[in-house]
mmCIF file of C-alpha atoms (C1' of nucleotides) in Angstrom:
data_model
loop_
_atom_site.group_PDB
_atom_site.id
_atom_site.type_symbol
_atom_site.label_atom_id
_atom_site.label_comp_id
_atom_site.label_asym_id
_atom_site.label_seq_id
_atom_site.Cartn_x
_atom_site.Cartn_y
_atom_site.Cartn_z
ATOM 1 C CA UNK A 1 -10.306 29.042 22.215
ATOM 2 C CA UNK A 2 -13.132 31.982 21.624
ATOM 3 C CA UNK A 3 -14.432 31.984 24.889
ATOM 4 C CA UNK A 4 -14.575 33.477 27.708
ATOM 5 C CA UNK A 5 -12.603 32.708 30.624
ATOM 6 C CA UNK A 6 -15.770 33.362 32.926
ATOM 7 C CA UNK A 7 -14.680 31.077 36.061
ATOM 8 C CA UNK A 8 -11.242 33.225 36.145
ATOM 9 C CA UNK A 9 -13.420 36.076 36.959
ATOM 10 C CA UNK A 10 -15.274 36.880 40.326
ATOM 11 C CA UNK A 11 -18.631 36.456 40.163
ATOM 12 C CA UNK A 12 -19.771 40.276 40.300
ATOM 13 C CA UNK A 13 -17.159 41.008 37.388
ATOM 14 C CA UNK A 14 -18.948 38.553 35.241
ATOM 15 C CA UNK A 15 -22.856 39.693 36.276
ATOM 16 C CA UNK A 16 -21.317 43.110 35.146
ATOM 17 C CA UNK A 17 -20.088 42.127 31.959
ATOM 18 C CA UNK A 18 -23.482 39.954 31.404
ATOM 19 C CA UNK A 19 -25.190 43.221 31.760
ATOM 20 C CA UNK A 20 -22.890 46.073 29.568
ATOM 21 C CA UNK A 21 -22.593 43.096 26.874
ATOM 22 C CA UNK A 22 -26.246 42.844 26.788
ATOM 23 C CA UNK A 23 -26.592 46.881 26.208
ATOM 24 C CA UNK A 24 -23.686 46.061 23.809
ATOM 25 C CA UNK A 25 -25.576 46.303 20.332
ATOM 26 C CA UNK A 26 -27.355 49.617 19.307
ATOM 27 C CA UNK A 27 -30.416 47.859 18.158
ATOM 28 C CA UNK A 28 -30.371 47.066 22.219
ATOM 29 C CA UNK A 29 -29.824 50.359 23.191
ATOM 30 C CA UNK A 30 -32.985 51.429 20.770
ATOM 31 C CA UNK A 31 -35.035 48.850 22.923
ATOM 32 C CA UNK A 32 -34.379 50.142 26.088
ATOM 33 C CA UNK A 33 -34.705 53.945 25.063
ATOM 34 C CA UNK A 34 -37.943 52.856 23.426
ATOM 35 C CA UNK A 35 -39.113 51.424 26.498
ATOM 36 C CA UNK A 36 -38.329 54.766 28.755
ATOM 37 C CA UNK A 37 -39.399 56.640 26.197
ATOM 38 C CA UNK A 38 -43.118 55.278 26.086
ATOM 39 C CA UNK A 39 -43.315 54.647 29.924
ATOM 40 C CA UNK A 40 -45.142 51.792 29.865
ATOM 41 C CA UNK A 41 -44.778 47.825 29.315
ATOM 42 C CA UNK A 42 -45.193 47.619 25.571
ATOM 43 C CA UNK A 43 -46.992 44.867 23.907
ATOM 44 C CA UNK A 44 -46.333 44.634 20.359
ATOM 45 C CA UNK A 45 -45.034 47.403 18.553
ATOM 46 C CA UNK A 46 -41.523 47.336 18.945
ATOM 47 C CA UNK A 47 -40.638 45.662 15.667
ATOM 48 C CA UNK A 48 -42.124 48.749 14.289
ATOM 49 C CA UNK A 49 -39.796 50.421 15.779
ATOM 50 C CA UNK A 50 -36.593 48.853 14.593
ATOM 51 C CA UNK A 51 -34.968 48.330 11.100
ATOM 52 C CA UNK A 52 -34.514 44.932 11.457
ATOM 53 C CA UNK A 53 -36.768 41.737 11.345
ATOM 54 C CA UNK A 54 -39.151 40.252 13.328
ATOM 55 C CA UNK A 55 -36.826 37.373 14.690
ATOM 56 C CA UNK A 56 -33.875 39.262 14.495
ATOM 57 C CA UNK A 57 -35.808 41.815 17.184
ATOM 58 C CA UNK A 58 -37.195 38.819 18.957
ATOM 59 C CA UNK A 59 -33.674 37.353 19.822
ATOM 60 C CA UNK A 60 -32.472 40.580 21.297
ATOM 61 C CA UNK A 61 -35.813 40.911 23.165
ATOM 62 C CA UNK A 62 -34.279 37.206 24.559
ATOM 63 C CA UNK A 63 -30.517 38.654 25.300
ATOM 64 C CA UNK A 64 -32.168 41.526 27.428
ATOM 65 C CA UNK A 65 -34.014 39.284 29.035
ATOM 66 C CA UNK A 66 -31.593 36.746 29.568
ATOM 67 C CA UNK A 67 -29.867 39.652 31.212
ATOM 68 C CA UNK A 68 -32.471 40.917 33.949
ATOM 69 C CA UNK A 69 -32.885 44.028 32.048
ATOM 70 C CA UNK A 70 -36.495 43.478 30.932
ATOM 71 C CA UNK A 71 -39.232 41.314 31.442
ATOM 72 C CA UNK A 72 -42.055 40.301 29.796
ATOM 73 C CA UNK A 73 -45.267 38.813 30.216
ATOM 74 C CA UNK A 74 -47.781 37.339 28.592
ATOM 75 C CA UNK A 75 -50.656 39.936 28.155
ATOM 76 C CA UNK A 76 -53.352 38.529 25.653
ATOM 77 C CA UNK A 77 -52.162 36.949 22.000
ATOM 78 C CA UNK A 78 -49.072 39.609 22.480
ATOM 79 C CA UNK A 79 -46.428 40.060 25.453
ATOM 80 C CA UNK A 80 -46.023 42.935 27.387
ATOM 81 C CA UNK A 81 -41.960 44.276 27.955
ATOM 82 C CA UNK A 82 -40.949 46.547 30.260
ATOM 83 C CA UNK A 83 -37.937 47.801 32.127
ATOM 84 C CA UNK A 84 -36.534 45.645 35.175
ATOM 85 C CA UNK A 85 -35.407 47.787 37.669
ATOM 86 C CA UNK A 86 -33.133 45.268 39.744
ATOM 87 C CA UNK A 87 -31.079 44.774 36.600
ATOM 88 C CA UNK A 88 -30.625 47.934 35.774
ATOM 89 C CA UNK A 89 -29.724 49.387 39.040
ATOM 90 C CA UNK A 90 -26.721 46.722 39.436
ATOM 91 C CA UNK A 91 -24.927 48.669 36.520
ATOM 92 C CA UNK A 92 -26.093 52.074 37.806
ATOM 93 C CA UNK A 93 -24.422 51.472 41.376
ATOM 94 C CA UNK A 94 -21.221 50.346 39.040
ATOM 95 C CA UNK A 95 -21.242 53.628 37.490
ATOM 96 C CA UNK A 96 -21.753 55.676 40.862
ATOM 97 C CA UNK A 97 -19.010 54.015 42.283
ATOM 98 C CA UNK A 98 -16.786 54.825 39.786
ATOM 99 C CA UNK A 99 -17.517 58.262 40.181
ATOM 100 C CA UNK A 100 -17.222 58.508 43.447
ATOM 101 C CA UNK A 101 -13.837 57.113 43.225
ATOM 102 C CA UNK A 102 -13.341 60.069 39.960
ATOM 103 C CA UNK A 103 -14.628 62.495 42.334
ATOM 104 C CA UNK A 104 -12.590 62.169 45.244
ATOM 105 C CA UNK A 105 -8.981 62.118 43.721
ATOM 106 C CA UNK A 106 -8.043 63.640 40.672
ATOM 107 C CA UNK A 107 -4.722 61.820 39.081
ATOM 108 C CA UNK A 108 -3.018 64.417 36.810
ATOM 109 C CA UNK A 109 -0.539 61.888 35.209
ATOM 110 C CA UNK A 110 -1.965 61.129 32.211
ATOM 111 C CA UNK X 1 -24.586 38.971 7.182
ATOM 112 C CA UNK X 2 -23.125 38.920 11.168
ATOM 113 C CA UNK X 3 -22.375 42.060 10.899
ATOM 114 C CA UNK X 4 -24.353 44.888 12.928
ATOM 115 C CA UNK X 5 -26.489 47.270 10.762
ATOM 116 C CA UNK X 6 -24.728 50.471 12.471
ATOM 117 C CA UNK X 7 -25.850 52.685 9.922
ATOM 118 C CA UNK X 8 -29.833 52.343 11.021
ATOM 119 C CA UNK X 9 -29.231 53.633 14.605
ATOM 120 C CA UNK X 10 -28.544 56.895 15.477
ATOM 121 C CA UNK X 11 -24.906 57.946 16.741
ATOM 122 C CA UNK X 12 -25.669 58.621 20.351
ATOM 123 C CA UNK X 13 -27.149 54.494 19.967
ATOM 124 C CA UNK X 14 -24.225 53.413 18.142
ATOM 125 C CA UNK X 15 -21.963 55.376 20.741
ATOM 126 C CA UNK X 16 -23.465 53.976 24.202
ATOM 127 C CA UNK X 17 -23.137 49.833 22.894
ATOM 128 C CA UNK X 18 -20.031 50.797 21.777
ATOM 129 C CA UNK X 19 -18.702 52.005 25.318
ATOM 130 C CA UNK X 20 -21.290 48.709 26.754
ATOM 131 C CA UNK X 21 -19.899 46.347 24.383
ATOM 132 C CA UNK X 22 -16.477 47.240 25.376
ATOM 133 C CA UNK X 23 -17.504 46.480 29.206
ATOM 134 C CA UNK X 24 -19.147 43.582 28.223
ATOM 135 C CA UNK X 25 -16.318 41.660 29.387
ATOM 136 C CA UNK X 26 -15.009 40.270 32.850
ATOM 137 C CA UNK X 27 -11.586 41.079 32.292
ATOM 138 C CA UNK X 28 -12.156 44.469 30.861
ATOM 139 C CA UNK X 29 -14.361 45.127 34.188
ATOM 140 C CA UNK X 30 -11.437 43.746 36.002
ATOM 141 C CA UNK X 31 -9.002 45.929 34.427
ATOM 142 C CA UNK X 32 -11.327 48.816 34.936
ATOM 143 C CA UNK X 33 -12.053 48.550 38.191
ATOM 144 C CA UNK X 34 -7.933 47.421 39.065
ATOM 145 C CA UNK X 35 -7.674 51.299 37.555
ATOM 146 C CA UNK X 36 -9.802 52.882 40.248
ATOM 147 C CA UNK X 37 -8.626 50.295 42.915
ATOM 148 C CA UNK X 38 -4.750 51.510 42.482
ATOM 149 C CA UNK X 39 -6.128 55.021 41.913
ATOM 150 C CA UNK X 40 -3.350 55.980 39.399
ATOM 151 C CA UNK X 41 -2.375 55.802 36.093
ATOM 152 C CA UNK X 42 -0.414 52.596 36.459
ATOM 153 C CA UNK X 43 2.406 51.256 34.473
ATOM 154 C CA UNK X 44 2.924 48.104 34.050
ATOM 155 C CA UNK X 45 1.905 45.204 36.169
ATOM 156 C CA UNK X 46 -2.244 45.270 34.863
ATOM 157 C CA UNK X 47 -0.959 41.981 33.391
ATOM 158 C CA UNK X 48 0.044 40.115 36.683
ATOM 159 C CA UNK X 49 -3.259 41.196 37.994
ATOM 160 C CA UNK X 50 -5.487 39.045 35.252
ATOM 161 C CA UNK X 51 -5.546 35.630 34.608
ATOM 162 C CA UNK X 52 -4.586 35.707 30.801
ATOM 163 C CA UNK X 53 -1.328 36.005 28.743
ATOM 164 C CA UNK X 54 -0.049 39.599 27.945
ATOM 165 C CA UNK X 55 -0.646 39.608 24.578
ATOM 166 C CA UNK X 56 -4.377 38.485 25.522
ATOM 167 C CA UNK X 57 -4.354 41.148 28.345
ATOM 168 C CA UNK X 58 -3.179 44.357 25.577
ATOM 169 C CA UNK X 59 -5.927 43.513 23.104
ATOM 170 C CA UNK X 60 -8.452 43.803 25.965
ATOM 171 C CA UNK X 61 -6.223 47.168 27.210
ATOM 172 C CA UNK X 62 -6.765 48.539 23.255
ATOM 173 C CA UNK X 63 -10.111 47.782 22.968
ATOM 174 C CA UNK X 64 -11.017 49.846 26.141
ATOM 175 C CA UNK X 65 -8.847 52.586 24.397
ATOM 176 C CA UNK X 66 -10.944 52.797 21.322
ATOM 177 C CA UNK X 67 -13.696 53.023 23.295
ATOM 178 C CA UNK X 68 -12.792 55.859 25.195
ATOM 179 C CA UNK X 69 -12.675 54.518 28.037
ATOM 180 C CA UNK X 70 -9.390 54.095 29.285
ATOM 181 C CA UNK X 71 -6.193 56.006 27.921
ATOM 182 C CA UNK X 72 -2.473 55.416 27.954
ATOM 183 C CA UNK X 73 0.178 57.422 27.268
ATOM 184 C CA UNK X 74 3.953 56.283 27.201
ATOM 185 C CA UNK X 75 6.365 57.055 30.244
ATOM 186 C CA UNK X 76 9.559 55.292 29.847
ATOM 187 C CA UNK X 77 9.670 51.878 28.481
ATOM 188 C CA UNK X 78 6.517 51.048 29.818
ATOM 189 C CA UNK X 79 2.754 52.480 29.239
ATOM 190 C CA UNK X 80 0.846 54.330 31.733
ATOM 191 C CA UNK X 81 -3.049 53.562 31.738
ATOM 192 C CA UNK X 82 -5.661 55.260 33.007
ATOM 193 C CA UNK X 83 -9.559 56.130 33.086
ATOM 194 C CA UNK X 84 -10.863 58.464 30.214
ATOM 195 C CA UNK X 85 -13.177 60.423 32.047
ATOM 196 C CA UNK X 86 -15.410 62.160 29.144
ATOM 197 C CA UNK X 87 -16.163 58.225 28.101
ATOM 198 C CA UNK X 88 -17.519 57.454 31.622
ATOM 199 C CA UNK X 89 -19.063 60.149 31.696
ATOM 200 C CA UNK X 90 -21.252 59.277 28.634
ATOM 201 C CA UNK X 91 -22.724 55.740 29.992
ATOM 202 C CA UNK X 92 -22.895 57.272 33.479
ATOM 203 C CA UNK X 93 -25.647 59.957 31.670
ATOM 204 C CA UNK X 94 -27.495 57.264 30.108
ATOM 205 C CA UNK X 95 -27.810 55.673 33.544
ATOM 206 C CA UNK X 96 -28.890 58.974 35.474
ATOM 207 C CA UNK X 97 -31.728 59.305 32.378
ATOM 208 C CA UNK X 98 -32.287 56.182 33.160
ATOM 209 C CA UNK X 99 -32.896 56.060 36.552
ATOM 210 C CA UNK X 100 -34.786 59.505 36.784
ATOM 211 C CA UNK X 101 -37.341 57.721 34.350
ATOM 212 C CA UNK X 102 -38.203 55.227 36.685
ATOM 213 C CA UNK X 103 -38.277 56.889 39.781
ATOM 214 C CA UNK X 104 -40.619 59.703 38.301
ATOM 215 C CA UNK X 105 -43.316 57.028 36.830
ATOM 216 C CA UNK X 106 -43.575 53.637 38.362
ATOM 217 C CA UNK X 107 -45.966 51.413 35.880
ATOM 218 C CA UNK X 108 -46.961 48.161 37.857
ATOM 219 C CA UNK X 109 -48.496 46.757 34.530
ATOM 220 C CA UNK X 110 -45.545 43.800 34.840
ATOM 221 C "C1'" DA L 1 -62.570 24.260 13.642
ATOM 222 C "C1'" DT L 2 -60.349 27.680 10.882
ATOM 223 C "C1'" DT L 3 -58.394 31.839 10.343
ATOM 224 C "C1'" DT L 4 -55.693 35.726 11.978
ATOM 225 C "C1'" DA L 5 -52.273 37.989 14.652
ATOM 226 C "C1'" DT L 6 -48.298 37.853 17.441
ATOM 227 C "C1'" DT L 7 -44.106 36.071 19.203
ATOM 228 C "C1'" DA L 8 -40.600 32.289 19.393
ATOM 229 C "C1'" DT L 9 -37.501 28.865 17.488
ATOM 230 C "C1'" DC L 10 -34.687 26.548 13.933
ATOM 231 C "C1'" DG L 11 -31.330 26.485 10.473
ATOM 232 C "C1'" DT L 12 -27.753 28.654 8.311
ATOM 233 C "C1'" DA L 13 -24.445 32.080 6.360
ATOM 234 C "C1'" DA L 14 -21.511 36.000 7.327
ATOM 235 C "C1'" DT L 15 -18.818 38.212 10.518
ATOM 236 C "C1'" DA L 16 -16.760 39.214 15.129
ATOM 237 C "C1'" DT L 17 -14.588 37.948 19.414
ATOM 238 C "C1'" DT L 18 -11.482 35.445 22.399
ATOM 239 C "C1'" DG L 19 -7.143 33.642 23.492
ATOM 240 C "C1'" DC L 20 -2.438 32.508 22.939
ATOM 241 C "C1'" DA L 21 2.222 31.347 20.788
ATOM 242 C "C1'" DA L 22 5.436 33.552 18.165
ATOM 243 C "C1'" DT L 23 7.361 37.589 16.885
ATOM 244 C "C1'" DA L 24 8.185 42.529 16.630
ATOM 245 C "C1'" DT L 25 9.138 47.001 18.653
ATOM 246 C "C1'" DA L 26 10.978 50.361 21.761
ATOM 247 C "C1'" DA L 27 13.288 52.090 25.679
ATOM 248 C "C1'" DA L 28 16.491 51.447 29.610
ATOM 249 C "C1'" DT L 29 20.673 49.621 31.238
ATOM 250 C "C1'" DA L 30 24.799 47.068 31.479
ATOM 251 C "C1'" DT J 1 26.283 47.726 21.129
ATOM 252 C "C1'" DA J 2 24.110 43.843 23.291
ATOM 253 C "C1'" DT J 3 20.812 42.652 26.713
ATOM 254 C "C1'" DT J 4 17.048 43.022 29.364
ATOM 255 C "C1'" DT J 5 12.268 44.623 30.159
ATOM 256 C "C1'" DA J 6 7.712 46.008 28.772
ATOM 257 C "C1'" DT J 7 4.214 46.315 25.506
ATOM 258 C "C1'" DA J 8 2.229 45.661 20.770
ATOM 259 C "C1'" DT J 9 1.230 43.092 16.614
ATOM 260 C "C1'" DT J 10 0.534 39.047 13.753
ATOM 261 C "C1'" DG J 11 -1.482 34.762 12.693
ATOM 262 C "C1'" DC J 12 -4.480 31.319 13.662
ATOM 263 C "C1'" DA J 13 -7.961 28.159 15.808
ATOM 264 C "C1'" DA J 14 -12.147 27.888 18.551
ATOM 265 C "C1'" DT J 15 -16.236 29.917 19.605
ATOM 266 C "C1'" DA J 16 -19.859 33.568 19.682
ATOM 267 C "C1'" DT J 17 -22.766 36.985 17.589
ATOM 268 C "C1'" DT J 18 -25.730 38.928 14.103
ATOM 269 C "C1'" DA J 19 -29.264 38.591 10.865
ATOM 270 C "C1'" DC J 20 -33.003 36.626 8.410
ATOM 271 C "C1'" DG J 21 -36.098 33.204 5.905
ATOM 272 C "C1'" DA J 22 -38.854 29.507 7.014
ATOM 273 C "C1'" DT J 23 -41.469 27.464 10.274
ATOM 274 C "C1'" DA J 24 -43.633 26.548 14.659
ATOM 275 C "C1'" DA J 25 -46.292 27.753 18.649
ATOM 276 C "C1'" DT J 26 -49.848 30.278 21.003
ATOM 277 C "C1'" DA J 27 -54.030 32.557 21.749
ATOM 278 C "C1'" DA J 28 -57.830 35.428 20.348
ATOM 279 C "C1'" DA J 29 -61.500 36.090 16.944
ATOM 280 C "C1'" DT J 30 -64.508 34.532 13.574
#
DNA sequence: ATTTATTATCGTAATATTGCAATATAAATA
DNA sequence: TATTTATATTGCAATATTACGATAATAAAT
């Protein structure tokens, strides 16, 4: 046991659960604020930016990728992250529907 | 080590992978979005709707809890679950920030 | 060609998560 | 009160994640 039951799961429930895991870690979170925050792809500097080390940063540079919520690309000796948008809008439409559905009915019950 | 270095992120970081991480699985999705389907607080039978055991199905329904993103409160011999709106409401900000970003400033650089 | 700078991978230790059987708890009902 | 019903907790095994030092890989600059 210890893992995941993905193929009990519809496909969509586990691309959603690939994504919120992958903004699961706050040095993750820093990366993609970082990222809006400059407003441009980055090459270099964002193990400056975090208190932890240069592989550690590197791995979770992977997971994000791995994810479809940034790419990168090879831009001289460095790379060159940014934001990807067609991740990142698969978790936003999540969250719109749910508040849709909070919008529209109000349940007092609880 | 293996344990995440909470304390060199800032709250509102440590608070959004916290509320991801606890999404960051397909049966906590499925249980999630089971809540809005029903549109109710609903007692009981969360468990015939997943593919795991019950006592596999109320660790996933108390880690959602400490999140914030679900609550329960008791109503009879049974519990009665339902979306915590002020936790939503959190990741569903960090999306709209999101989003606003990239639609303001579109860098082609990747 | 060698150095320098930047990012990735490997190896490994510490910790966390996942899942379930067994058991406990609590309320409703016979 | 005993029984049923619903949910929670405990304990444990399998696996995953986190973090970093050491090392490798890559590409520009000298």
């Amino acid at each position: 046991m210890g893992a995941t039951k993905t193929d009990h799961f519809t496909e969509s429930q586990n691309e959603l659960a690939v994504l919120a895991k992958a903004l699961g870690h706050p040095a993750r979170i820093a990366i993609m604020e970082y990222l809006l925050k400059v407003d441009a792809c980055i090459c270099g500097d964002i193990v400056n930016e975090l208190p932890l080390s240069q592989p550690t940063v590197s791995q979770h540079l992977k997971e994000l990728k791995n994810a479809g919520l940034i790419k990168g690309s090879i831009e001289g000796n460095s790379i060159c992250y940014c934001i990807n948008e067609p991740g990142l809008e698969k978790i936003k439409v999540f969250f719109e529907h749910i508040s849709d559905h909070l919008a529209n009915k109000r349940n007092e019950c609880c």
